[in-house]
């Protein structure tokens, strides 16, 4: 990631270089180009304060770059690392703002598929979902349905770990796991290595939260193993707004996404 300045439009930007995966015969530029185009298309069709803004996609001498808005921010992962865990009202506020962006993405037919504390940016007044590198676009036949090896199993929905297709409910599980991390100061599943974490994630529910207070009901609803039983984004948003109201934090009423998509939209 590079910090840069757009001379034509006179604005600061961030430039993300897409690193191609290496195979036995060398760099896989075709795969890198496909991933870069998917990320740019996914984020580029969204316009919401809680979603990173993408300005352009560049290719120069076989190197690929995504130009996006420049943010002075810490990730949720870094913030919790500094503070240990976040207070209930902070976590609820972060969740409420982030969920508005996620509902906007789902309303536009975009699944993120890799929500985790490292992809959630916190600025002075914004919560921003970034890194749409493995997002799935409605109708994109090139989008893989497998979970990438780089994904942290603590934040991947159980049905995705079992090889099921990505759905909005799977994004909501990852969203809930990120809120769990924020308020508890630890991921939903822990272990000495990724394989141990994966085994625990496949075997059962996360340990009950101990610091979440009124957020426990939200986390329980989001982290249900059966996606059919998981709370909806609308329901979660209403619960978060009620917690904030009781905590004395004023937020705008939850709004429905502008578009209602037909059943089967997210089958990729």
Coordinates of C-alpha atoms in Angstrom, one line a residue, residues 23-189:
X23 CA 3.5 -20.8 -8.9
X24 CA 6.2 -23.1 -10.1
X25 CA 6.4 -21.4 -13.5
X26 CA 6.5 -17.9 -12.0
X27 CA 4.0 -15.1 -11.1
X28 CA 0.4 -15.8 -12.0
X29 CA -0.4 -12.4 -13.6
X30 CA -3.7 -13.6 -15.0
X31 CA -5.0 -14.5 -11.6
X32 CA -3.7 -11.2 -10.1
X33 CA -5.5 -9.3 -12.8
X34 CA -8.7 -11.2 -12.2
X35 CA -8.5 -10.5 -8.4
X36 CA -7.7 -6.8 -9.0
X37 CA -10.6 -6.4 -11.4
X38 CA -13.0 -8.2 -9.0
X39 CA -11.9 -5.9 -6.0
X40 CA -12.2 -2.7 -8.1
X41 CA -15.6 -3.7 -9.5
X42 CA -16.9 -4.8 -6.1
X43 CA -16.0 -1.7 -4.2
X44 CA -16.3 0.6 -7.2
X45 CA -20.1 0.0 -7.5
X46 CA -20.6 1.0 -3.9
X47 CA -21.0 4.5 -2.5
X48 CA -21.4 4.6 1.3
X49 CA -19.4 6.3 4.1
X50 CA -18.8 2.8 5.7
X51 CA -17.3 1.3 2.5
X52 CA -13.9 2.2 1.1
X53 CA -14.1 4.3 -2.1
X54 CA -12.3 3.0 -5.1
X55 CA -11.2 5.6 -7.8
X56 CA -9.4 3.7 -10.5
X57 CA -7.6 0.5 -11.6
X58 CA -4.2 0.9 -13.2
X59 CA -1.8 -1.5 -15.0
X60 CA 1.8 -0.5 -15.8
X61 CA 4.4 -2.9 -17.1
X62 CA 2.6 -5.9 -15.7
X63 CA 2.1 -4.4 -12.3
X64 CA -1.5 -3.8 -11.1
X65 CA -2.6 -1.0 -8.8
X66 CA -6.0 0.0 -7.2
X67 CA -6.4 3.7 -6.5
X68 CA -8.6 4.4 -3.5
X69 CA -9.4 7.1 -1.0
X70 CA -6.7 7.9 1.5
X71 CA -7.7 7.4 5.2
X72 CA -5.8 8.1 8.3
X73 CA -7.0 5.1 10.3
X74 CA -6.2 2.2 12.5
X75 CA -7.7 -1.2 11.9
X76 CA -10.1 -2.7 14.5
X77 CA -7.4 -5.3 15.1
X78 CA -4.8 -2.7 15.9
X79 CA -7.1 -0.7 18.1
X80 CA -8.1 -3.7 20.2
X81 CA -4.4 -4.7 20.4
X82 CA -3.6 -1.3 21.9
X83 CA -6.6 -1.2 24.3
X84 CA -7.2 -4.8 25.2
X85 CA -10.9 -4.7 24.4
X86 CA -13.5 -2.0 23.6
X87 CA -16.3 -0.7 25.8
X88 CA -19.8 -1.9 25.0
X89 CA -21.0 1.4 23.6
X90 CA -18.0 1.8 21.4
X91 CA -18.5 -1.7 20.0
X92 CA -22.2 -1.1 19.4
X93 CA -21.4 2.2 17.6
X94 CA -18.8 0.5 15.4
X95 CA -21.2 -2.3 14.6
X96 CA -24.1 0.0 13.8
X97 CA -22.0 2.0 11.4
X98 CA -20.3 -1.0 9.8
X99 CA -23.6 -2.8 9.4
X100 CA -25.0 0.2 7.4
X101 CA -22.2 -0.2 4.9
X102 CA -22.7 -4.0 4.8
X103 CA -26.4 -3.7 4.2
X104 CA -25.6 -1.2 1.4
X105 CA -23.2 -3.7 -0.2
X106 CA -25.7 -6.6 0.0
X107 CA -28.4 -4.3 -1.5
X108 CA -26.1 -3.8 -4.5
X109 CA -25.5 -7.5 -4.8
X110 CA -21.9 -7.6 -3.4
X111 CA -20.8 -10.1 -0.8
X112 CA -17.6 -9.2 1.0
X113 CA -16.6 -12.8 2.1
X114 CA -13.6 -11.7 4.2
X115 CA -14.9 -9.5 7.0
X116 CA -12.4 -9.6 9.9
X117 CA -10.9 -7.0 12.3
X118 CA -8.0 -6.4 10.0
X119 CA -10.3 -5.2 7.2
X120 CA -12.3 -2.8 9.4
X121 CA -10.8 0.7 9.5
X122 CA -11.5 3.2 12.3
X123 CA -11.0 6.9 11.6
X124 CA -11.9 9.9 13.8
X125 CA -15.6 9.8 12.7
X126 CA -16.0 6.8 10.3
X127 CA -16.0 3.0 10.4
X128 CA -14.9 1.8 7.0
X129 CA -15.1 -1.7 5.5
X130 CA -12.1 -2.3 3.2
X131 CA -10.4 -5.0 1.2
X132 CA -12.9 -6.4 -1.2
X133 CA -10.3 -8.7 -2.8
X134 CA -12.4 -11.9 -2.5
X135 CA -15.8 -10.2 -2.8
X136 CA -18.4 -11.9 -5.0
X137 CA -20.4 -10.0 -7.5
X138 CA -23.8 -11.2 -8.5
X139 CA -23.5 -13.2 -11.7
X140 CA -19.7 -13.2 -11.8
X141 CA -18.8 -16.8 -12.9
X142 CA -15.2 -16.3 -12.0
X143 CA -15.8 -15.9 -8.3
X144 CA -14.6 -18.9 -6.4
X145 CA -16.9 -20.5 -3.8
X146 CA -13.9 -21.8 -1.8
X147 CA -12.5 -20.2 1.4
X148 CA -9.0 -18.8 0.6
X149 CA -6.1 -20.2 2.7
X150 CA -5.3 -16.7 4.0
X151 CA -8.7 -16.3 5.7
X152 CA -8.7 -16.5 9.5
X153 CA -11.0 -19.4 10.4
X154 CA -12.2 -17.6 13.5
X155 CA -14.0 -15.2 11.3
X156 CA -15.4 -17.5 8.6
X157 CA -19.0 -18.7 8.9
X158 CA -19.3 -22.4 9.8
X159 CA -21.2 -23.2 6.6
X160 CA -18.4 -21.7 4.5
X161 CA -15.9 -23.9 6.3
X162 CA -18.0 -26.8 5.3
X163 CA -17.8 -25.7 1.6
X164 CA -21.2 -24.1 1.3
X165 CA -21.8 -21.1 -0.9
X166 CA -21.3 -17.5 0.3
X167 CA -24.5 -15.7 1.3
X168 CA -25.4 -12.5 3.1
X169 CA -25.8 -14.6 6.3
X170 CA -22.2 -15.7 6.1
X171 CA -21.1 -12.1 6.0
X172 CA -23.2 -11.4 9.0
X173 CA -21.5 -14.3 10.9
X174 CA -18.1 -12.7 10.1
X175 CA -19.4 -9.3 11.2
X176 CA -20.6 -10.8 14.5
X177 CA -17.3 -12.5 15.1
X178 CA -15.5 -9.2 14.6
X179 CA -17.8 -7.5 17.1
X180 CA -17.1 -10.4 19.5
X181 CA -13.4 -9.7 19.1
X182 CA -13.9 -6.0 19.7
X183 CA -15.8 -6.3 23.0
X184 CA -14.1 -9.5 24.3
X185 CA -10.5 -8.7 23.2
X186 CA -10.1 -12.2 21.7
X187 CA -11.5 -14.0 18.6
X188 CA -14.5 -16.4 19.0
X189 CA -12.2 -19.4 18.6

